[in-house]
Short mmCIF file of C-alpha atoms and ligand atoms in Angstrom, two decimals:
data_model
loop_
_atom_site.label_atom_id
_atom_site.label_comp_id
_atom_site.label_asym_id
_atom_site.label_seq_id
_atom_site.Cartn_x
_atom_site.Cartn_y
_atom_site.Cartn_z
CA MET V 1 108.50 63.61 111.09
CA PRO V 2 106.38 66.63 112.00
CA GLU V 3 103.90 67.93 109.45
CA ALA V 4 103.06 71.58 109.86
CA THR V 5 102.64 74.86 108.04
CA TYR V 6 103.77 78.27 109.25
CA GLN V 7 100.75 80.17 108.03
CA PHE V 8 101.02 83.88 107.15
CA PRO V 9 98.25 86.42 107.77
CA GLU V 10 95.48 86.68 105.22
CA GLY V 11 96.15 89.29 102.54
CA PHE V 12 99.93 89.05 102.91
CA LEU V 13 101.72 90.45 99.85
CA TRP V 14 104.08 88.02 98.17
CA GLY V 15 106.26 89.38 95.44
CA THR V 16 109.64 90.01 93.94
CA ALA V 17 111.36 93.38 93.55
CA THR V 18 113.12 94.85 90.52
CA ALA V 19 114.52 98.25 89.56
CA ALA V 20 114.32 100.05 86.21
CA HIS V 21 117.99 100.31 85.34
CA GLN V 22 118.66 96.73 86.38
CA VAL V 23 115.99 95.13 84.19
CA GLU V 24 114.81 97.53 81.47
CA GLY V 25 117.85 97.77 79.25
CA GLN V 26 118.70 100.63 76.86
CA ASN V 27 118.78 103.27 79.57
CA THR V 28 121.21 105.70 78.01
CA ASN V 29 120.19 108.99 79.56
CA ASN V 30 121.09 108.47 83.21
CA ASN V 31 124.17 108.73 85.43
CA TRP V 32 124.70 104.96 85.45
CA ALA V 33 124.98 104.79 81.66
CA ALA V 34 127.73 107.41 81.93
CA TRP V 35 129.37 105.60 84.84
CA GLU V 36 129.37 102.24 83.03
CA ALA V 37 131.10 103.89 80.08
CA GLU V 38 134.06 104.89 82.28
CA PRO V 39 136.80 102.25 82.30
CA GLY V 40 137.35 100.46 85.61
CA ARG V 41 134.06 101.40 87.23
CA ILE V 42 132.21 98.09 86.83
CA ILE V 43 133.57 94.59 87.40
CA ASN V 44 134.75 93.06 84.10
CA GLY V 45 133.80 96.28 82.32
CA ASP V 46 130.18 95.04 82.32
CA LYS V 47 127.29 97.21 81.22
CA ALA V 48 123.57 96.99 81.91
CA GLY V 49 123.10 96.86 78.12
CA LEU V 50 119.85 95.18 77.22
CA ALA V 51 119.55 93.97 80.84
CA CYS V 52 116.42 91.76 81.04
CA ASP V 53 114.93 93.52 78.02
CA TRP V 54 111.89 94.79 79.89
CA TRP V 55 111.75 97.94 77.79
CA ASN V 56 111.01 95.77 74.76
CA GLY V 57 108.19 94.09 76.63
CA ARG V 58 109.82 91.12 78.33
CA TRP V 59 108.47 92.34 81.67
CA GLU V 60 105.37 90.45 80.66
CA GLU V 61 107.12 87.09 80.49
CA ASP V 62 108.74 87.59 83.91
CA LEU V 63 105.61 88.87 85.58
CA LYS V 64 103.52 86.08 84.05
CA ASN V 65 105.97 83.61 85.59
CA ALA V 66 105.69 85.44 88.91
CA ALA V 67 101.88 85.37 88.87
CA ARG V 68 101.77 81.72 87.76
CA ASP V 69 103.97 80.96 90.75
CA GLY V 70 101.45 82.38 93.17
CA GLN V 71 102.91 85.86 93.68
CA ASN V 72 100.26 88.52 94.21
CA ALA V 73 102.41 91.68 94.12
CA HIS V 74 105.41 93.17 92.38
CA ARG V 75 107.71 96.05 93.26
CA PHE V 76 109.32 97.90 90.32
CA SER V 77 110.71 101.36 89.70
CA VAL V 78 109.92 104.15 87.27
CA GLU V 79 113.01 105.57 85.59
CA TRP V 80 113.21 109.33 86.16
CA SER V 81 115.41 109.93 83.08
CA ARG V 82 112.83 108.31 80.79
CA VAL V 83 109.84 110.27 82.04
CA MET V 84 111.74 113.56 82.38
CA PRO V 85 114.51 113.38 79.74
CA ALA V 86 115.23 117.12 80.20
CA PRO V 87 114.30 119.62 82.93
CA ASP V 88 111.54 121.06 80.75
CA ARG V 89 110.31 117.98 78.92
CA TRP V 90 108.02 115.04 79.64
CA ASP V 91 108.04 111.85 77.63
CA GLU V 92 104.42 110.73 77.54
CA GLY V 93 105.46 107.59 75.64
CA ALA V 94 107.53 106.48 78.62
CA LEU V 95 104.54 107.00 80.91
CA ASP V 96 102.46 104.91 78.48
CA HIS V 97 104.98 102.11 78.82
CA TYR V 98 104.60 102.05 82.61
CA ARG V 99 100.81 102.37 82.23
CA GLU V 100 100.86 99.23 80.07
CA MET V 101 102.87 97.45 82.75
CA LEU V 102 100.43 98.49 85.44
CA LYS V 103 97.51 97.27 83.33
CA GLY V 104 99.35 94.00 82.77
CA MET V 105 99.95 93.64 86.48
CA ARG V 106 96.29 94.19 87.22
CA ARG V 107 95.39 91.48 84.64
CA LEU V 108 97.83 89.13 86.34
CA GLY V 109 96.54 89.87 89.83
CA LEU V 110 99.77 91.56 90.99
CA THR V 111 99.44 94.50 93.39
CA PRO V 112 101.97 97.11 92.26
CA VAL V 113 104.45 98.77 94.57
CA VAL V 114 106.14 101.62 92.73
CA THR V 115 109.58 103.00 93.56
CA LEU V 116 110.19 106.55 92.39
CA HIS V 117 113.97 106.58 92.74
CA HIS V 118 116.13 103.48 92.63
CA PHE V 119 119.72 104.77 92.50
CA THR V 120 119.65 106.37 89.02
CA ASP V 121 119.45 110.08 88.18
CA PRO V 122 118.84 111.68 84.79
CA LEU V 123 122.06 112.74 83.13
CA TRP V 124 121.02 116.41 83.32
CA ILE V 125 120.59 116.07 87.10
CA TYR V 126 123.99 114.36 87.34
CA GLU V 127 125.60 117.14 85.34
CA MET V 128 124.27 119.79 87.69
CA GLY V 129 125.75 117.99 90.72
CA GLY V 130 123.17 115.30 91.48
CA TRP V 131 121.95 115.18 95.07
CA GLU V 132 124.64 117.62 96.17
CA ASN V 133 122.66 120.34 94.40
CA ASN V 134 119.83 121.92 96.44
CA GLN V 135 117.71 122.15 93.27
CA THR V 136 117.54 118.36 92.88
CA PRO V 137 114.74 117.79 95.44
CA ILE V 138 112.72 120.46 93.62
CA TYR V 139 113.06 118.66 90.27
CA PHE V 140 112.40 115.34 91.96
CA GLU V 141 109.12 116.67 93.33
CA LYS V 142 108.04 117.69 89.81
CA PHE V 143 108.76 114.18 88.56
CA VAL V 144 106.94 112.59 91.48
CA ARG V 145 103.86 114.77 90.93
CA LYS V 146 103.77 113.81 87.26
CA VAL V 147 104.01 110.07 87.98
CA VAL V 148 101.59 110.04 90.90
CA ALA V 149 99.01 112.09 88.99
CA ALA V 150 99.29 109.61 86.12
CA PHE V 151 99.04 106.41 88.15
CA LYS V 152 97.19 107.19 91.36
CA ASP V 153 94.19 105.12 90.25
CA GLU V 154 96.40 102.06 89.82
CA VAL V 155 98.92 102.38 92.65
CA LYS V 156 98.48 102.80 96.36
CA LEU V 157 101.88 101.74 97.71
CA TRP V 158 104.79 104.04 96.90
CA VAL V 159 108.48 103.90 97.71
CA THR V 160 109.96 107.39 97.42
CA LEU V 161 113.67 106.49 97.56
CA ASN V 162 115.44 103.15 97.51
CA GLU V 163 118.08 102.82 100.23
CA PRO V 164 119.02 106.49 100.52
CA ASN V 165 121.35 105.59 103.40
CA GLY V 166 123.18 103.05 101.23
CA LEU V 167 123.23 105.42 98.26
CA VAL V 168 125.04 108.12 100.25
CA VAL V 169 127.70 105.70 101.48
CA ASN V 170 128.25 104.08 98.07
CA SER V 171 128.35 107.37 96.15
CA TYR V 172 130.15 109.71 98.55
CA VAL V 173 132.06 107.63 101.11
CA GLU V 174 133.15 104.45 99.35
CA GLY V 175 132.96 105.86 95.85
CA SER V 176 131.68 102.71 94.15
CA PHE V 177 128.59 104.49 92.74
CA PRO V 178 128.60 107.70 90.70
CA PRO V 179 129.98 110.30 91.29
CA GLY V 180 132.62 108.11 92.95
CA LYS V 181 133.58 110.55 95.71
CA LYS V 182 135.16 109.92 99.09
CA ASP V 183 134.14 113.13 100.74
CA PHE V 184 132.16 113.42 103.98
CA LYS V 185 131.14 117.00 103.33
CA ALA V 186 129.65 116.09 99.96
CA ALA V 187 128.02 113.06 101.59
CA PHE V 188 126.31 115.29 104.15
CA ARG V 189 125.05 117.68 101.46
CA ALA V 190 123.66 114.76 99.44
CA LEU V 191 122.13 113.15 102.50
CA LYS V 192 120.26 116.34 103.39
CA ASN V 193 118.95 116.70 99.85
CA LEU V 194 117.84 113.07 99.77
CA ILE V 195 115.95 113.66 103.02
CA ARG V 196 114.39 116.79 101.51
CA GLY V 197 113.64 114.88 98.30
CA HIS V 198 111.91 112.13 100.25
CA ALA V 199 109.95 114.66 102.30
CA VAL V 200 108.69 116.67 99.32
CA ALA V 201 107.80 113.45 97.53
CA TRP V 202 105.85 112.16 100.53
CA HIS V 203 103.93 115.43 100.85
CA ALA V 204 103.26 115.55 97.10
CA ILE V 205 101.96 111.97 97.06
CA HIS V 206 99.53 112.73 99.89
CA ASP V 207 98.51 115.95 98.23
CA LEU V 208 97.44 114.03 95.15
CA GLN V 209 96.18 110.83 96.75
CA ALA V 210 94.63 110.89 100.18
CA ASP V 211 94.78 107.14 100.81
CA ALA V 212 98.32 106.57 99.52
CA MET V 213 100.85 104.65 101.58
CA ALA V 214 104.33 106.07 101.07
CA SER V 215 107.72 105.62 102.63
CA TYR V 216 111.34 105.06 101.71
CA ALA V 217 113.07 101.64 101.61
CA LEU V 218 115.80 101.37 104.20
CA TYR V 219 119.06 99.47 103.74
CA TYR V 220 119.21 97.63 107.06
CA ARG V 221 122.40 95.87 108.03
CA ALA V 222 122.14 93.87 111.26
CA PHE V 223 124.94 94.48 113.77
CA PHE V 224 125.66 92.36 116.84
CA PRO V 225 128.43 92.97 119.40
CA LYS V 226 131.20 90.43 118.95
CA SER V 227 131.46 89.83 122.64
CA ASN V 228 128.39 90.00 124.81
CA TRP V 229 130.26 91.18 127.88
CA SER V 230 132.34 93.98 126.31
CA PRO V 231 130.84 97.47 126.83
CA LEU V 232 133.20 98.77 124.12
CA ASP V 233 131.84 96.30 121.57
CA ALA V 234 128.33 97.32 122.59
CA LEU V 235 129.27 100.96 122.01
CA ALA V 236 130.87 100.19 118.65
CA THR V 237 127.73 98.30 117.59
CA LYS V 238 125.54 101.20 118.64
CA SER V 239 127.63 103.66 116.68
CA LEU V 240 127.33 101.58 113.49
CA MET V 241 123.58 101.22 114.04
CA GLY V 242 123.41 105.01 114.22
CA SER V 243 125.56 105.77 111.23
CA VAL V 244 124.37 103.03 108.86
CA ASN V 245 120.77 102.20 109.76
CA GLU V 246 119.46 105.22 111.60
CA VAL V 247 120.92 108.20 109.82
CA PHE V 248 117.86 108.55 107.59
CA SER V 249 115.21 107.22 109.94
CA ASN V 250 116.17 109.65 112.72
CA ALA V 251 115.53 112.55 110.40
CA ILE V 252 112.08 111.17 109.63
CA LYS V 253 111.44 110.70 113.35
CA ASP V 254 112.39 114.14 114.62
CA GLY V 255 114.04 116.11 111.82
CA GLN V 256 117.55 115.72 113.26
CA VAL V 257 120.23 114.95 110.70
CA LYS V 258 123.54 113.78 112.13
CA PHE V 259 126.33 112.42 109.97
CA ALA V 260 129.99 112.13 110.95
CA LEU V 261 130.60 115.44 112.76
CA PHE V 262 127.86 117.32 110.90
CA LYS V 263 124.42 118.24 112.20
CA ASP V 264 121.31 119.91 110.83
CA PHE V 265 117.54 119.98 111.19
CA ILE V 266 114.96 119.37 108.44
CA ARG V 267 111.50 120.14 109.73
CA GLU V 268 109.54 119.05 106.66
CA ALA V 269 110.84 115.48 107.01
CA VAL V 270 109.21 114.82 110.38
CA GLY V 271 106.64 112.02 110.25
CA THR V 272 106.87 111.43 106.50
CA GLN V 273 106.38 107.69 106.70
CA ASP V 274 103.24 105.52 106.43
CA TYR V 275 105.00 102.17 106.68
CA VAL V 276 108.49 100.84 107.33
CA GLY V 277 110.24 99.42 104.25
CA ILE V 278 113.09 97.12 105.23
CA GLN V 279 115.75 95.68 102.93
CA TYR V 280 117.72 93.11 104.85
CA TYR V 281 120.43 90.87 103.38
CA SER V 282 123.35 90.37 105.76
CA SER V 283 124.78 90.76 109.30
CA ASP V 284 128.08 91.64 111.00
CA LEU V 285 129.65 91.02 114.38
CA VAL V 286 131.18 94.26 115.58
CA SER V 287 134.15 94.87 117.82
CA PHE V 288 135.78 98.04 119.11
CA THR V 289 139.11 98.77 117.39
CA PRO V 290 141.10 101.79 118.61
CA PHE V 291 143.17 102.21 115.42
CA LYS V 292 140.36 102.65 112.91
CA PRO V 293 138.93 106.15 113.30
CA GLY V 294 137.82 106.10 109.63
CA GLU V 295 135.57 103.16 110.44
CA LEU V 296 134.24 104.71 113.64
CA PHE V 297 136.65 102.59 115.71
CA THR V 298 134.97 99.37 114.63
CA SER V 299 135.92 96.09 112.98
CA ARG V 300 133.36 93.81 111.46
CA CYS V 301 133.31 90.10 110.78
CA CYS V 302 130.91 87.46 109.63
CA PRO V 303 128.85 85.78 112.38
CA PRO V 304 130.17 82.28 113.06
CA GLY V 305 128.28 79.57 111.24
CA ALA V 306 126.75 82.02 108.77
CA GLU V 307 127.20 80.63 105.29
CA MET V 308 128.75 82.99 102.74
CA SER V 309 127.28 83.63 99.31
CA GLU V 310 129.15 82.76 96.16
CA THR V 311 131.26 85.93 95.89
CA GLY V 312 131.32 86.59 99.64
CA PHE V 313 128.90 89.52 99.32
CA ILE V 314 126.21 88.23 101.66
CA ASN V 315 126.14 85.99 104.69
CA SER V 316 123.12 83.95 105.64
CA PHE V 317 122.23 84.95 109.19
CA PRO V 318 118.45 84.79 109.72
CA ASP V 319 118.67 86.30 113.23
CA GLY V 320 119.57 89.51 111.44
CA MET V 321 116.08 89.49 109.91
CA THR V 322 114.63 89.21 113.41
CA GLN V 323 116.76 92.13 114.57
CA ALA V 324 115.60 94.20 111.59
CA LEU V 325 111.95 93.43 112.32
CA LYS V 326 112.32 94.25 116.01
CA TRP V 327 113.95 97.52 115.09
CA ALA V 328 111.19 98.30 112.58
CA ARG V 329 108.51 97.62 115.13
CA GLN V 330 109.37 100.71 117.20
CA PHE V 331 107.57 102.88 114.62
CA ARG V 332 104.19 101.18 115.22
CA LEU V 333 103.51 101.18 111.48
CA PRO V 334 102.92 98.42 108.94
CA ILE V 335 106.17 96.75 107.90
CA TYR V 336 107.08 95.53 104.42
CA ILE V 337 110.23 93.58 103.63
CA THR V 338 110.84 95.44 100.38
CA GLU V 339 113.98 93.38 99.58
CA ASN V 340 115.78 90.25 100.77
CA GLY V 341 117.72 87.68 98.80
CA VAL V 342 121.09 86.23 97.97
CA GLU V 343 123.45 85.98 94.99
CA ASP V 344 123.82 82.34 94.09
CA SER V 345 124.20 81.31 90.44
CA LYS V 346 124.09 77.60 91.29
CA ASP V 347 121.15 77.97 93.66
CA THR V 348 122.78 75.93 96.40
CA LEU V 349 122.36 78.44 99.25
CA ARG V 350 119.23 80.31 98.14
CA PRO V 351 116.62 77.68 99.12
CA SER V 352 117.81 77.48 102.74
CA TYR V 353 118.39 81.26 102.89
CA LEU V 354 114.85 81.87 101.66
CA ALA V 355 113.19 79.34 103.96
CA GLN V 356 115.08 80.45 107.07
CA HIS V 357 114.64 84.18 106.52
CA LEU V 358 110.94 83.76 105.76
CA HIS V 359 110.57 81.68 108.88
CA LYS V 360 111.80 84.69 110.88
CA VAL V 361 109.30 86.90 109.07
CA TRP V 362 106.57 84.41 109.97
CA ARG V 363 107.64 84.43 113.63
CA ALA V 364 107.33 88.20 113.73
CA ALA V 365 103.89 88.08 112.12
CA ASN V 366 102.90 85.37 114.59
CA PHE V 367 103.91 87.69 117.45
CA ASN V 368 101.55 90.26 116.02
CA TYR V 369 104.10 92.45 114.31
CA GLN V 370 102.28 94.25 111.48
CA VAL V 371 104.32 92.59 108.71
CA LYS V 372 102.28 92.99 105.55
CA GLY V 373 104.44 91.72 102.72
CA TYR V 374 107.71 90.28 101.46
CA PHE V 375 109.48 91.06 98.17
CA HIS V 376 112.28 88.74 97.17
CA TRP V 377 115.26 90.21 95.31
CA SER V 378 114.81 89.23 92.55
CA GLN V 379 112.54 87.55 90.00
CA VAL V 380 115.28 87.09 87.41
CA ASP V 381 119.06 87.72 87.34
CA ASN V 382 119.74 91.34 86.57
CA PHE V 383 122.45 94.02 86.39
CA GLU V 384 124.04 94.35 89.84
CA TRP V 385 125.46 97.88 89.78
CA GLU V 386 129.25 98.07 90.31
CA ARG V 387 129.26 94.25 90.49
CA GLY V 388 127.87 94.07 86.97
CA TRP V 389 126.72 90.61 85.92
CA SER V 390 129.07 88.83 88.33
CA GLN V 391 126.28 88.17 90.85
CA ARG V 392 123.04 86.31 90.21
CA PHE V 393 120.10 87.09 92.48
CA GLY V 394 117.25 85.65 90.39
CA LEU V 395 114.72 83.01 91.27
CA TRP V 396 115.07 82.53 87.52
CA LYS V 397 118.37 82.36 85.71
CA LEU V 398 118.92 84.72 82.81
CA ASP V 399 121.08 83.99 79.80
CA LYS V 400 121.60 87.59 78.80
CA GLU V 401 122.83 86.79 75.30
CA THR V 402 119.74 84.80 74.32
CA GLN V 403 117.40 86.32 76.94
CA LYS V 404 116.30 82.82 77.81
CA ARG V 405 114.96 82.38 81.34
CA THR V 406 115.43 79.13 83.23
CA ARG V 407 113.68 78.28 86.43
CA ARG V 408 115.81 77.65 89.49
CA ARG V 409 114.79 75.31 92.29
CA SER V 410 114.24 78.33 94.56
CA ALA V 411 111.47 79.45 92.21
CA ASP V 412 109.68 76.19 93.06
CA LEU V 413 110.18 76.73 96.77
CA TYR V 414 108.98 80.33 96.66
CA ALA V 415 106.00 79.31 94.52
CA ALA V 416 105.03 76.66 97.07
CA ILE V 417 105.23 79.27 99.86
CA CYS V 418 103.27 81.93 97.97
CA LYS V 419 100.53 79.49 96.92
CA GLU V 420 100.17 78.10 100.43
CA ASN V 421 100.50 81.56 102.03
CA GLY V 422 102.79 79.70 104.38
CA ILE V 423 105.91 77.61 104.77
CA SER V 424 104.92 73.96 104.80
CA SER V 425 107.06 71.13 106.09
CA GLU V 426 106.41 69.42 102.77
CA ALA V 427 107.91 72.30 100.77
CA VAL V 428 110.94 72.58 103.05
CA ARG V 429 111.53 68.82 102.96
CA LYS V 430 111.38 68.89 99.19
CA TYR V 431 113.33 72.06 98.37
CA ALA V 432 115.49 72.90 101.40
CA PRO V 433 115.97 69.59 103.25
CA GLU V 434 119.25 70.82 104.76
CA VAL V 435 117.32 73.11 107.13
CA PHE V 436 114.31 70.87 107.75
CA ASP V 437 115.36 69.98 111.29
CA ILE V 438 115.98 73.61 112.16
CA LEU V 439 112.58 74.76 110.94
CA PHE V 440 110.59 71.70 111.97
CA PRO V 441 112.35 70.14 114.97
CA SER V 442 110.82 66.87 116.08
C1 BGC M 501 119.54 97.18 96.00
C2 BGC M 501 119.29 96.41 94.70
C3 BGC M 501 120.41 95.42 94.50
C4 BGC M 501 120.41 94.45 95.66
C5 BGC M 501 121.44 93.32 95.55
C6 BGC M 501 119.96 96.29 97.14
O1 BGC M 501 120.81 97.00 97.98
O2 BGC M 501 118.40 97.92 96.33
O3 BGC M 501 119.21 97.32 93.65
O4 BGC M 501 120.34 94.78 93.29
O5 BGC M 501 120.73 95.17 96.82
O6 BGC M 501 122.72 93.79 95.34
#
């Protein structure tokens, strides 16, 4: 049997990613708290509740576990509604909490990556129309300036917005996120304000910190034509690429905003990106379908052979990671995989998913792509938005009643990879033997 290690570049960042509302608990002053209180919005009527109890200090336990397992970075988000509970008020105590976390991370040897907006808005922003309101980017800039001024000595890597392209679709097209609309006009207004919000944040960060690295984190879904010879399938695939993956990135490239039949130009967005942040989970095969104008004349299905996650939310198709990386490479900027992972309470799929997707990341790095880091979603099970607690993405299992954490096998695999700065045949044989022959063919 071959013995080998797929070695990653020196200085590669290995981490997990989390988001404030999903782990902190007791967030009562944001739009998600209001949304969770409405009957029928969240599966099983779940609520974030105490979440992973990070606000009471349990971040330390999780991040200690992460550092002990060889991780050298962590991506987390600062909750806007805590720092700015009202348009004219700052909560310095909330900033102290994040300062403590940053100090803790430094003690543990974890490089922080800080997200400034991960899906949640303060209730007062929500009540004035959220991202549909042109004032929202202005308030967001104030918040960003406050946070960056406070933490610029500790943080160099910033994520302005998490998955703004996904947020628009979930909130204004599918209606599964607040405000639960299905309205293309509202979606376009929100999209433009998110682009403006990102742009003002990027400029503000650079204003305050010359050597900062800032970008947004893109929801990237990989699309492949169902049939390789059909020009119509190729066209359908291209149109989904444009409307899902490129709607935000095009605006950052040249200021052009195109969504459904709407168009606009936002000059201040051009070039506001120091790296490419990719969040890749799943892929689709796409075919042209004449009777589905609402879905841009497309149908999607799971690639053959791709294993489905427990609730059917994600399929394991590592070539999608390669497509995402190839796409990201066009920008000639450093690339970070800011999220990737799978829901799997029994941890039967996660080890092979992790090993195979990381192998694709390694291949890209080996071909000289500037891939600088990987953040697994997530360190510990947490609140999964409209899916509540029905999906488990953690390397560690959480019993949310007792707050007890239990290590999953994938935590061992990821630890072996982080400590080795590479994927060794030994680790794959031990923790993901089902894909050994694929990764290490003899
Ligand atoms: C989001 C995370 C979420 C994860 C898994 C990503 O789209 O950024 O907040 O938990 O997917 O559902």
